[in-house]
């Protein structure tokens, strides 16, 4: 969606250059400008056309990359659903984030809530916790080796199906039937093994300590990742309105400079500068929305729950829990 939006902005800019090229031809025909001005616009149009081609290529690259991620044919075309860029928070389905952005106290409380939820849902911590539980069992086993014998049971069954001749087993005489069996229970407790028990216990304790330190470090990284994501949204969300204000100002300036250029008051340099400012403002405005949405998704990923994609009932439940934790009752 970002690359498609950039492609659209670049195409609009190319059309604007084409319009200015037409204006330059009129100025040339009326004697207001010289041929150098026409050549300058022709050069600019060629440059803009190259930029549009690169933007189209980037959009195709993005589409094919998404096809690869979704395990679809790379050349399969699709139309992505356009977002309402005027209301990027609509993807979240709630005004909670809007309230966080406009109330520093709520935002600070939400940091704590998000960290708690992220630590609970973190798959990284669950993996380490499982490894710690397994290693604790090995430590306990190593400790028990000092006093708990190793028990083993052996059993054997033999069946004589047929025999004859001298030495034949006769049950009436020997009291033995054709089935022999035995069961033995063994208990083994080595008194000295050259320090193996101590070395094994020490190694397991060190590995357990290593896992504990790894868990602590992972927990800190998760906390930091969540806070980093939230901190970025504090900048990227307000930037949307600021970039739109910049677009409005750049467009108004471009209109004024264009009129002055047509009347011969402003030069081609002034118009090119105004057009470039308008283009940069348009690109910044489009990027601001998608930068925020990416940051917004990163926050949800860090917390371990993509509430935006939950069923409406479950999403409302999670949002209500967050509101309650923040003390928002309305």
mmCIF file of C-alpha atoms in Angstrom:
data_model
loop_
_atom_site.group_PDB
_atom_site.id
_atom_site.type_symbol
_atom_site.label_atom_id
_atom_site.label_comp_id
_atom_site.label_asym_id
_atom_site.label_seq_id
_atom_site.Cartn_x
_atom_site.Cartn_y
_atom_site.Cartn_z
ATOM 1 C CA UNK A 1 0.000 0.000 0.000
ATOM 2 C CA UNK A 2 2.871 2.364 0.762
ATOM 3 C CA UNK A 3 4.547 1.716 -2.586
ATOM 4 C CA UNK A 4 1.244 2.106 -4.445
ATOM 5 C CA UNK A 5 0.621 5.418 -2.706
ATOM 6 C CA UNK A 6 4.127 6.643 -3.547
ATOM 7 C CA UNK A 7 3.584 5.572 -7.154
ATOM 8 C CA UNK A 8 0.362 7.618 -7.281
ATOM 9 C CA UNK A 9 2.082 10.696 -5.813
ATOM 10 C CA UNK A 10 4.925 10.440 -8.327
ATOM 11 C CA UNK A 11 2.471 10.095 -11.216
ATOM 12 C CA UNK A 12 0.590 13.191 -10.023
ATOM 13 C CA UNK A 13 3.885 15.041 -9.884
ATOM 14 C CA UNK A 14 4.748 13.907 -13.412
ATOM 15 C CA UNK A 15 1.396 15.191 -14.673
ATOM 16 C CA UNK A 16 2.094 18.497 -12.951
ATOM 17 C CA UNK A 17 5.446 18.691 -14.730
ATOM 18 C CA UNK A 18 3.658 17.998 -18.012
ATOM 19 C CA UNK A 19 1.278 20.895 -17.282
ATOM 20 C CA UNK A 20 4.208 23.186 -16.506
ATOM 21 C CA UNK A 21 5.859 22.078 -19.732
ATOM 22 C CA UNK A 22 2.728 23.166 -21.593
ATOM 23 C CA UNK A 23 2.835 26.495 -19.773
ATOM 24 C CA UNK A 24 6.468 26.934 -20.791
ATOM 25 C CA UNK A 25 5.535 26.344 -24.435
ATOM 26 C CA UNK A 26 2.920 29.087 -24.155
ATOM 27 C CA UNK A 27 5.453 31.409 -22.552
ATOM 28 C CA UNK A 28 7.896 30.619 -25.337
ATOM 29 C CA UNK A 29 5.310 31.316 -28.042
ATOM 30 C CA UNK A 30 4.462 34.677 -26.470
ATOM 31 C CA UNK A 31 8.097 35.652 -26.112
ATOM 32 C CA UNK A 32 8.026 35.757 -22.302
ATOM 33 C CA UNK A 33 10.546 32.937 -21.959
ATOM 34 C CA UNK A 34 13.381 31.544 -24.002
ATOM 35 C CA UNK A 35 13.937 28.000 -25.337
ATOM 36 C CA UNK A 36 16.220 27.215 -22.386
ATOM 37 C CA UNK A 37 13.172 27.239 -20.128
ATOM 38 C CA UNK A 38 11.372 24.771 -22.390
ATOM 39 C CA UNK A 39 14.402 22.494 -22.438
ATOM 40 C CA UNK A 40 14.563 22.650 -18.666
ATOM 41 C CA UNK A 41 10.977 21.433 -18.323
ATOM 42 C CA UNK A 42 11.574 18.710 -20.916
ATOM 43 C CA UNK A 43 14.538 17.517 -18.853
ATOM 44 C CA UNK A 44 12.465 17.591 -15.678
ATOM 45 C CA UNK A 45 9.669 15.624 -17.337
ATOM 46 C CA UNK A 46 12.146 12.925 -18.427
ATOM 47 C CA UNK A 47 13.499 12.728 -14.871
ATOM 48 C CA UNK A 48 9.994 12.490 -13.402
ATOM 49 C CA UNK A 49 9.110 9.770 -15.903
ATOM 50 C CA UNK A 50 12.123 7.740 -14.740
ATOM 51 C CA UNK A 51 11.057 8.183 -11.130
ATOM 52 C CA UNK A 52 7.549 6.967 -11.979
ATOM 53 C CA UNK A 53 8.965 3.874 -13.676
ATOM 54 C CA UNK A 54 11.051 3.093 -10.585
ATOM 55 C CA UNK A 55 7.982 3.610 -8.389
ATOM 56 C CA UNK A 56 5.982 1.202 -10.568
ATOM 57 C CA UNK A 57 8.816 -1.322 -10.294
ATOM 58 C CA UNK A 58 8.902 -0.950 -6.500
ATOM 59 C CA UNK A 59 5.144 -1.556 -6.344
ATOM 60 C CA UNK A 60 5.527 -4.742 -8.403
ATOM 61 C CA UNK A 61 8.395 -5.878 -6.180
ATOM 62 C CA UNK A 62 6.246 -5.361 -3.094
ATOM 63 C CA UNK A 63 3.331 -7.285 -4.612
ATOM 64 C CA UNK A 64 5.536 -10.208 -5.616
ATOM 65 C CA UNK A 65 7.238 -10.251 -2.213
ATOM 66 C CA UNK A 66 3.842 -10.474 -0.556
ATOM 67 C CA UNK A 67 2.888 -13.322 -2.905
ATOM 68 C CA UNK A 68 6.020 -15.177 -1.836
ATOM 69 C CA UNK A 69 5.244 -14.672 1.865
ATOM 70 C CA UNK A 70 1.688 -15.934 1.315
ATOM 71 C CA UNK A 71 2.996 -18.853 -0.771
ATOM 72 C CA UNK A 72 1.075 -17.726 -3.838
ATOM 73 C CA UNK A 73 2.271 -17.615 -7.471
ATOM 74 C CA UNK A 74 4.691 -14.700 -7.727
ATOM 75 C CA UNK A 75 3.042 -13.284 -10.845
ATOM 76 C CA UNK A 76 -0.483 -13.491 -9.449
ATOM 77 C CA UNK A 77 -1.970 -10.008 -9.376
ATOM 78 C CA UNK A 78 -4.310 -8.763 -6.671
ATOM 79 C CA UNK A 79 -5.829 -5.513 -5.500
ATOM 80 C CA UNK A 80 -5.007 -4.572 -1.914
ATOM 81 C CA UNK A 81 -7.827 -2.948 0.026
ATOM 82 C CA UNK A 82 -7.055 0.732 0.355
ATOM 83 C CA UNK A 83 -6.929 2.181 3.837
ATOM 84 C CA UNK A 84 -8.747 5.336 4.793
ATOM 85 C CA UNK A 85 -5.680 7.492 5.276
ATOM 86 C CA UNK A 86 -7.778 10.194 6.886
ATOM 87 C CA UNK A 87 -8.447 7.919 9.864
ATOM 88 C CA UNK A 88 -5.581 5.436 10.340
ATOM 89 C CA UNK A 89 -6.848 4.452 13.782
ATOM 90 C CA UNK A 90 -9.924 2.906 12.159
ATOM 91 C CA UNK A 91 -7.879 -0.258 11.638
ATOM 92 C CA UNK A 92 -7.781 -0.681 15.427
ATOM 93 C CA UNK A 93 -11.518 -0.359 15.764
ATOM 94 C CA UNK A 94 -11.302 1.679 18.957
ATOM 95 C CA UNK A 95 -10.680 5.179 20.253
ATOM 96 C CA UNK A 96 -8.456 3.835 23.025
ATOM 97 C CA UNK A 97 -5.233 4.708 21.254
ATOM 98 C CA UNK A 98 -6.573 8.166 20.458
ATOM 99 C CA UNK A 99 -7.177 8.681 24.174
ATOM 100 C CA UNK A 100 -3.660 7.456 24.962
ATOM 101 C CA UNK A 101 -2.133 9.930 22.517
ATOM 102 C CA UNK A 102 -3.997 12.856 24.073
ATOM 103 C CA UNK A 103 -3.557 11.946 27.730
ATOM 104 C CA UNK A 104 0.041 11.516 28.965
ATOM 105 C CA UNK A 105 -1.149 9.949 32.231
ATOM 106 C CA UNK A 106 -3.098 7.238 30.395
ATOM 107 C CA UNK A 107 -0.137 6.635 28.099
ATOM 108 C CA UNK A 108 2.225 6.198 31.043
ATOM 109 C CA UNK A 109 -0.152 3.725 32.711
ATOM 110 C CA UNK A 110 -0.573 1.875 29.440
ATOM 111 C CA UNK A 111 3.192 1.333 29.274
ATOM 112 C CA UNK A 112 2.978 -0.747 32.450
ATOM 113 C CA UNK A 113 -0.121 -2.615 31.242
ATOM 114 C CA UNK A 114 1.420 -3.378 27.846
ATOM 115 C CA UNK A 115 4.602 -4.712 29.457
ATOM 116 C CA UNK A 116 2.618 -7.014 31.759
ATOM 117 C CA UNK A 117 0.591 -8.394 28.860
ATOM 118 C CA UNK A 118 3.666 -8.750 26.683
ATOM 119 C CA UNK A 119 5.573 -10.727 29.304
ATOM 120 C CA UNK A 120 2.607 -13.060 29.824
ATOM 121 C CA UNK A 121 2.185 -13.776 26.121
ATOM 122 C CA UNK A 122 5.852 -13.854 25.121
ATOM 123 C CA UNK A 123 6.735 -17.133 23.345
ATOM 124 C CA UNK A 124 10.435 -16.433 23.979
ATOM 125 C CA UNK A 125 9.907 -16.502 27.738
ATOM 126 C CA UNK A 126 7.753 -19.625 27.516
ATOM 127 C CA UNK A 127 10.554 -21.458 25.705
ATOM 128 C CA UNK A 128 13.105 -20.417 28.318
ATOM 129 C CA UNK A 129 10.740 -21.313 31.178
ATOM 130 C CA UNK A 130 10.348 -24.812 29.750
ATOM 131 C CA UNK A 131 14.132 -25.160 29.500
ATOM 132 C CA UNK A 132 14.519 -23.953 33.103
ATOM 133 C CA UNK A 133 11.928 -26.465 34.339
ATOM 134 C CA UNK A 134 13.755 -29.293 32.551
ATOM 135 C CA UNK A 135 17.127 -28.192 33.917
ATOM 136 C CA UNK A 136 15.731 -27.979 37.458
ATOM 137 C CA UNK A 137 14.687 -31.616 37.147
ATOM 138 C CA UNK A 138 18.241 -32.512 36.112
ATOM 139 C CA UNK A 139 19.669 -30.614 39.100
ATOM 140 C CA UNK A 140 17.310 -32.469 41.409
ATOM 141 C CA UNK A 141 18.347 -35.760 39.835
ATOM 142 C CA UNK A 142 22.028 -34.892 40.304
ATOM 143 C CA UNK A 143 21.416 -34.101 43.981
ATOM 144 C CA UNK A 144 19.586 -37.361 44.555
ATOM 145 C CA UNK A 145 22.457 -39.387 43.097
ATOM 146 C CA UNK A 146 24.373 -38.819 46.349
ATOM 147 C CA UNK A 147 21.910 -40.855 48.438
ATOM 148 C CA UNK A 148 19.348 -42.474 46.165
ATOM 149 C CA UNK A 149 20.394 -45.821 44.655
ATOM 150 C CA UNK A 150 19.770 -46.688 41.061
ATOM 151 C CA UNK A 151 17.138 -49.426 40.976
ATOM 152 C CA UNK A 152 16.717 -51.913 38.168
ATOM 153 C CA UNK A 153 14.463 -54.919 37.647
ATOM 154 C CA UNK A 154 15.283 -57.885 35.479
ATOM 155 C CA UNK A 155 12.905 -60.684 34.514
ATOM 156 C CA UNK A 156 13.315 -63.777 32.367
ATOM 157 C CA UNK A 157 10.853 -66.434 31.178
ATOM 158 C CA UNK A 158 11.715 -69.689 29.365
ATOM 159 C CA UNK A 159 9.229 -72.151 27.957
ATOM 160 C CA UNK A 160 10.086 -75.731 26.991
ATOM 161 C CA UNK A 161 7.807 -76.805 24.194
ATOM 162 C CA UNK A 162 9.079 -80.355 23.763
ATOM 163 C CA UNK A 163 11.945 -82.640 24.950
ATOM 164 C CA UNK A 164 12.651 -86.364 24.917
ATOM 165 C CA UNK A 165 15.361 -88.875 25.674
ATOM 166 C CA UNK A 166 17.740 -89.096 28.554
ATOM 167 C CA UNK A 167 17.517 -86.209 30.959
ATOM 168 C CA UNK A 168 13.933 -85.481 30.046
ATOM 169 C CA UNK A 169 12.217 -83.283 32.623
ATOM 170 C CA UNK A 170 9.375 -85.235 34.191
ATOM 171 C CA UNK A 171 7.101 -83.030 36.224
ATOM 172 C CA UNK A 172 5.890 -85.942 38.388
ATOM 173 C CA UNK A 173 9.448 -86.699 39.478
ATOM 174 C CA UNK A 174 11.029 -83.249 39.607
ATOM 175 C CA UNK A 175 8.027 -81.104 40.417
ATOM 176 C CA UNK A 176 9.044 -78.740 37.599
ATOM 177 C CA UNK A 177 6.766 -77.823 34.730
ATOM 178 C CA UNK A 178 7.834 -76.652 31.255
ATOM 179 C CA UNK A 179 8.035 -72.966 32.244
ATOM 180 C CA UNK A 180 11.040 -71.420 34.007
ATOM 181 C CA UNK A 181 11.043 -67.806 35.199
ATOM 182 C CA UNK A 182 13.008 -65.529 37.439
ATOM 183 C CA UNK A 183 12.744 -61.950 38.687
ATOM 184 C CA UNK A 184 15.575 -59.918 40.207
ATOM 185 C CA UNK A 185 15.663 -56.463 41.771
ATOM 186 C CA UNK A 186 18.975 -54.600 41.877
ATOM 187 C CA UNK A 187 19.973 -51.502 43.831
ATOM 188 C CA UNK A 188 23.228 -49.752 42.877
ATOM 189 C CA UNK A 189 24.842 -46.936 44.868
ATOM 190 C CA UNK A 190 28.436 -46.163 43.808
ATOM 191 C CA UNK A 191 30.417 -44.769 46.729
ATOM 192 C CA UNK A 192 33.144 -43.187 44.583
ATOM 193 C CA UNK A 193 33.133 -42.219 40.917
ATOM 194 C CA UNK A 194 36.093 -39.890 40.659
ATOM 195 C CA UNK A 195 34.094 -36.706 41.239
ATOM 196 C CA UNK A 196 31.567 -37.341 38.449
ATOM 197 C CA UNK A 197 28.572 -36.594 40.667
ATOM 198 C CA UNK A 198 30.030 -33.310 41.856
ATOM 199 C CA UNK A 199 30.990 -32.276 38.318
ATOM 200 C CA UNK A 200 27.560 -33.179 36.933
ATOM 201 C CA UNK A 201 25.771 -31.282 39.688
ATOM 202 C CA UNK A 202 28.026 -28.265 39.210
ATOM 203 C CA UNK A 203 27.511 -28.249 35.444
ATOM 204 C CA UNK A 204 23.728 -28.466 35.807
ATOM 205 C CA UNK A 205 23.711 -25.664 38.374
ATOM 206 C CA UNK A 206 25.780 -23.439 36.092
ATOM 207 C CA UNK A 207 23.525 -24.167 33.132
ATOM 208 C CA UNK A 208 20.487 -23.387 35.283
ATOM 209 C CA UNK A 209 22.070 -20.096 36.314
ATOM 210 C CA UNK A 210 22.814 -19.343 32.657
ATOM 211 C CA UNK A 211 19.186 -19.969 31.715
ATOM 212 C CA UNK A 212 18.012 -17.730 34.549
ATOM 213 C CA UNK A 213 20.264 -14.925 33.337
ATOM 214 C CA UNK A 214 19.083 -15.491 29.771
ATOM 215 C CA UNK A 215 15.479 -15.217 30.914
ATOM 216 C CA UNK A 216 16.199 -11.980 32.735
ATOM 217 C CA UNK A 217 17.936 -10.523 29.685
ATOM 218 C CA UNK A 218 15.135 -11.662 27.384
ATOM 219 C CA UNK A 219 12.562 -10.129 29.694
ATOM 220 C CA UNK A 220 14.452 -6.817 29.607
ATOM 221 C CA UNK A 221 14.627 -6.939 25.808
ATOM 222 C CA UNK A 222 10.879 -7.529 25.606
ATOM 223 C CA UNK A 223 10.215 -4.625 27.961
ATOM 224 C CA UNK A 224 12.480 -2.419 25.889
ATOM 225 C CA UNK A 225 10.917 -3.560 22.610
ATOM 226 C CA UNK A 226 7.420 -2.712 23.869
ATOM 227 C CA UNK A 227 8.494 0.700 25.153
ATOM 228 C CA UNK A 228 10.373 1.461 21.932
ATOM 229 C CA UNK A 229 7.271 0.649 19.896
ATOM 230 C CA UNK A 230 5.064 2.826 22.084
ATOM 231 C CA UNK A 231 7.586 5.651 22.016
ATOM 232 C CA UNK A 232 7.652 5.602 18.217
ATOM 233 C CA UNK A 233 3.861 5.879 18.040
ATOM 234 C CA UNK A 234 4.040 9.002 20.214
ATOM 235 C CA UNK A 235 5.952 10.628 17.376
ATOM 236 C CA UNK A 236 4.475 8.934 14.311
ATOM 237 C CA UNK A 237 0.798 9.557 15.158
ATOM 238 C CA UNK A 238 1.036 13.352 15.697
ATOM 239 C CA UNK A 239 3.248 13.511 12.596
ATOM 240 C CA UNK A 240 0.211 12.583 10.472
ATOM 241 C CA UNK A 241 -1.607 15.854 11.141
ATOM 242 C CA UNK A 242 1.612 17.868 11.013
ATOM 243 C CA UNK A 243 2.500 16.418 7.605
ATOM 244 C CA UNK A 244 -1.009 17.187 6.341
ATOM 245 C CA UNK A 245 -0.621 20.789 7.435
ATOM 246 C CA UNK A 246 2.631 20.843 5.516
ATOM 247 C CA UNK A 247 0.869 19.484 2.424
ATOM 248 C CA UNK A 248 -1.808 22.182 2.585
ATOM 249 C CA UNK A 249 0.806 24.913 2.905
ATOM 250 C CA UNK A 250 2.930 23.477 0.067
ATOM 251 C CA UNK A 251 -0.105 23.182 -2.225
ATOM 252 C CA UNK A 252 -1.201 26.756 -1.549
ATOM 253 C CA UNK A 253 2.330 27.959 -2.186
ATOM 254 C CA UNK A 254 2.473 25.982 -5.438
ATOM 255 C CA UNK A 255 -0.781 27.543 -6.642
ATOM 256 C CA UNK A 256 0.501 31.040 -5.925
ATOM 257 C CA UNK A 257 3.877 30.441 -7.555
ATOM 258 C CA UNK A 258 2.241 28.808 -10.593
ATOM 259 C CA UNK A 259 -0.010 31.824 -11.134
ATOM 260 C CA UNK A 260 2.962 34.141 -10.772
ATOM 261 C CA UNK A 261 4.950 32.006 -13.220
ATOM 262 C CA UNK A 262 2.210 32.179 -15.825
ATOM 263 C CA UNK A 263 2.105 35.956 -15.408
ATOM 264 C CA UNK A 264 5.882 36.188 -15.769
ATOM 265 C CA UNK A 265 6.467 37.341 -12.186
ATOM 266 C CA UNK A 266 8.195 34.179 -10.942
ATOM 267 C CA UNK A 267 10.981 32.285 -12.680
ATOM 268 C CA UNK A 268 11.211 28.601 -13.542
ATOM 269 C CA UNK A 269 13.507 28.100 -10.549
ATOM 270 C CA UNK A 270 10.817 29.389 -8.218
ATOM 271 C CA UNK A 271 8.213 27.074 -9.725
ATOM 272 C CA UNK A 272 10.512 24.052 -9.635
ATOM 273 C CA UNK A 273 11.293 24.760 -5.995
ATOM 274 C CA UNK A 274 7.587 25.079 -5.131
ATOM 275 C CA UNK A 275 6.788 21.880 -7.024
ATOM 276 C CA UNK A 276 9.565 19.973 -5.253
ATOM 277 C CA UNK A 277 8.344 21.232 -1.882
ATOM 278 C CA UNK A 278 4.831 20.068 -2.697
ATOM 279 C CA UNK A 279 6.122 16.666 -3.825
ATOM 280 C CA UNK A 280 8.194 16.173 -0.677
ATOM 281 C CA UNK A 281 5.240 17.194 1.486
ATOM 282 C CA UNK A 282 2.947 14.727 -0.316
ATOM 283 C CA UNK A 283 5.436 11.880 0.112
ATOM 284 C CA UNK A 284 6.007 12.731 3.775
ATOM 285 C CA UNK A 285 2.258 12.801 4.385
ATOM 286 C CA UNK A 286 1.728 9.390 2.785
ATOM 287 C CA UNK A 287 4.702 7.897 4.609
ATOM 288 C CA UNK A 288 3.538 9.363 7.932
ATOM 289 C CA UNK A 289 0.341 7.319 7.837
ATOM 290 C CA UNK A 290 2.066 4.058 6.948
ATOM 291 C CA UNK A 291 4.890 4.711 9.397
ATOM 292 C CA UNK A 292 2.315 5.020 12.143
ATOM 293 C CA UNK A 293 0.450 1.875 11.066
ATOM 294 C CA UNK A 294 3.718 -0.082 11.032
ATOM 295 C CA UNK A 295 4.596 1.260 14.491
ATOM 296 C CA UNK A 296 1.069 0.408 15.651
ATOM 297 C CA UNK A 297 1.457 -3.165 14.394
ATOM 298 C CA UNK A 298 4.881 -3.402 16.045
ATOM 299 C CA UNK A 299 3.358 -2.460 19.411
ATOM 300 C CA UNK A 300 0.778 -5.226 19.061
ATOM 301 C CA UNK A 301 3.439 -7.704 17.987
ATOM 302 C CA UNK A 302 5.619 -6.763 20.975
ATOM 303 C CA UNK A 303 2.678 -7.232 23.331
ATOM 304 C CA UNK A 304 2.002 -10.609 21.715
ATOM 305 C CA UNK A 305 -1.566 -9.944 20.609
ATOM 306 C CA UNK A 306 -2.795 -8.437 17.340
ATOM 307 C CA UNK A 307 -6.029 -6.975 18.680
ATOM 308 C CA UNK A 308 -6.737 -5.350 15.305
ATOM 309 C CA UNK A 309 -7.304 -8.788 13.749
ATOM 310 C CA UNK A 310 -9.279 -10.386 16.576
ATOM 311 C CA UNK A 311 -13.013 -11.053 16.181
ATOM 312 C CA UNK A 312 -14.990 -7.999 17.206
ATOM 313 C CA UNK A 313 -16.271 -9.522 20.453
ATOM 314 C CA UNK A 314 -12.805 -10.616 21.580
ATOM 315 C CA UNK A 315 -11.261 -7.327 20.471
ATOM 316 C CA UNK A 316 -13.795 -5.318 22.477
ATOM 317 C CA UNK A 317 -13.102 -7.527 25.495
ATOM 318 C CA UNK A 318 -9.360 -6.891 25.324
ATOM 319 C CA UNK A 319 -9.890 -3.165 24.829
ATOM 320 C CA UNK A 320 -12.235 -3.053 27.814
ATOM 321 C CA UNK A 321 -9.634 -4.810 29.985
ATOM 322 C CA UNK A 322 -7.075 -2.213 28.938
ATOM 323 C CA UNK A 323 -9.457 0.635 29.675
ATOM 324 C CA UNK A 324 -10.197 -0.767 33.114
ATOM 325 C CA UNK A 325 -6.502 -1.079 33.905
ATOM 326 C CA UNK A 326 -6.088 2.596 32.992
ATOM 327 C CA UNK A 327 -9.061 3.695 35.056
ATOM 328 C CA UNK A 328 -11.073 4.800 32.009
ATOM 329 C CA UNK A 329 -14.722 4.234 32.886
ATOM 330 C CA UNK A 330 -16.569 6.153 30.150
#
